[in-house]
Amino acid sequence: MTDGKKVALVFGASGISGWAVTKNLLSYPTDTTFDRVIGLMYRQRTIAESGLPQDPRLELYSGVDLRTDLETVKKQMQERIPDLDQVTHVYYLAYSNATAYTENVMGIKDINKGMTYNAVHAADTLCSRLQFFVLQTGTNNYGVAVFQYMDKIEINPPLREDNPRIPSPYGDEIFYYDQVDLIKEAAEGKSWKWCEVRPDQIIGFVPNVSGMTFIEPLALYLALYRFVNGPGASVTFPGTKTNFTYTFTDSSQDMISKSEIYLSVVQPDQANGEAFNIADTDVPGPWTVKWPILAEYFGLKGTGPGKRGWENLEEWWTEHQDDYRRMCKTYSLEPRQVPPSSWIFLKTGFTLLDRNREMCLDKIRGVGFKEEIPVGAGHIIALERIAEAKLIPSRHALSTSLLLQSESSKIMDKSPVMEMASNVVH
């Protein structure tokens, strides 16, 4: 292999971000940029099971446990991944919320810091041709999700990359700071470069069940709501009143992944050692704009929040499982088990993340990344992927069912029984 060829290694290729990066590395910025794309995931999956493209350049490997010690990680990588010395670009998108349900935020921090340390130093040791390392963090750099200290942390949007870190003790749980510091230390005196990319709450879909996405459980809920209540029904926004109106800039998985590839391949010198916000568009979009867009996809009418402020979607979903089975049969859908973590993730996003937090995108625009999509477009892309996976009815199926219902109503209106009923009423 010549020095000019590029080989990518993606940590966390089965996650919502890693899946998108792995997919886009095969076609962006061109379909020949990378000669080899290595997706690393903890659990074994075939390419067909992963939902990734059937491309001879794509390789998937499993069984590397980043939660062990560094020497074990290096040994596992060497045993499973051939020709690691060819890797030129590393994308770190792994994440563990293993202690989330004990609310042990410091435990989550320690686990993720250790995982990142192992990935960085394993890559530094084993990937002798390493050119660039990308770390994805998020808007909690700015303290937007430090829920126990929300009253102590001031958020002044638009959020900019040079905002100071949240001071101790309020920012102690933000493990992004530790991740950046250890990469900066590891890169000192080395030939490889690195950067940090900061999206907001991610819009996207990954074929395997993930507890770190709000759009899939929301899509399943809306599809079933339409099935139970019929087309044209009003569906209440499930979050709080403040959540309905606050402003933020959405980050969808393709936009995030393309920005990360762009920075590492097209502008590595300018990106080196820097952090970059990324979002679908510079225009802030509240749920007042996006909720009607999502509802309309399912032929529903999206309305504002109810008096309770949070509709218990998990409870409603559980109560309508007989309807769900009928919906799956009607539309030939693949039944999906929604884990409790998905409902928790959804509730968190619709109740606690309720402060204006839009990001400034001047910095990434300044290095030439101009791609954007309108407010709400990322949600529609995710819904179409969920429909393609046969988890919800497609738009075509929904419109066809509406047409059939309309024709059925016309036939019933003209039937002798309906004419008799009409005469009785009048």
PDB file of C-alpha atoms in Angstrom, residues 12 101 127 157 177 256 400 416-417:
ATOM      1  CA  GLY A  12     -18.226   2.497  17.756  1.00  0.00           C
ATOM      2  CA  TYR A 101     -29.593   3.852  35.510  1.00  0.00           C
ATOM      3  CA  CYS A 127      -1.357   2.550  13.505  1.00  0.00           C
ATOM      4  CA  PRO A 157     -26.428  31.303  23.003  1.00  0.00           C
ATOM      5  CA  TYR A 177     -12.846  17.784  28.925  1.00  0.00           C
ATOM      6  CA  ILE A 256     -22.081  15.378  11.676  1.00  0.00           C
ATOM      7  CA  THR A 400     -52.329   4.423   0.034  1.00  0.00           C
ATOM      8  CA  PRO A 416     -78.437   0.517   0.652  1.00  0.00           C
ATOM      9  CA  VAL A 417     -77.816   0.204   4.392  1.00  0.00           C
TER      10      VAL A 417
END
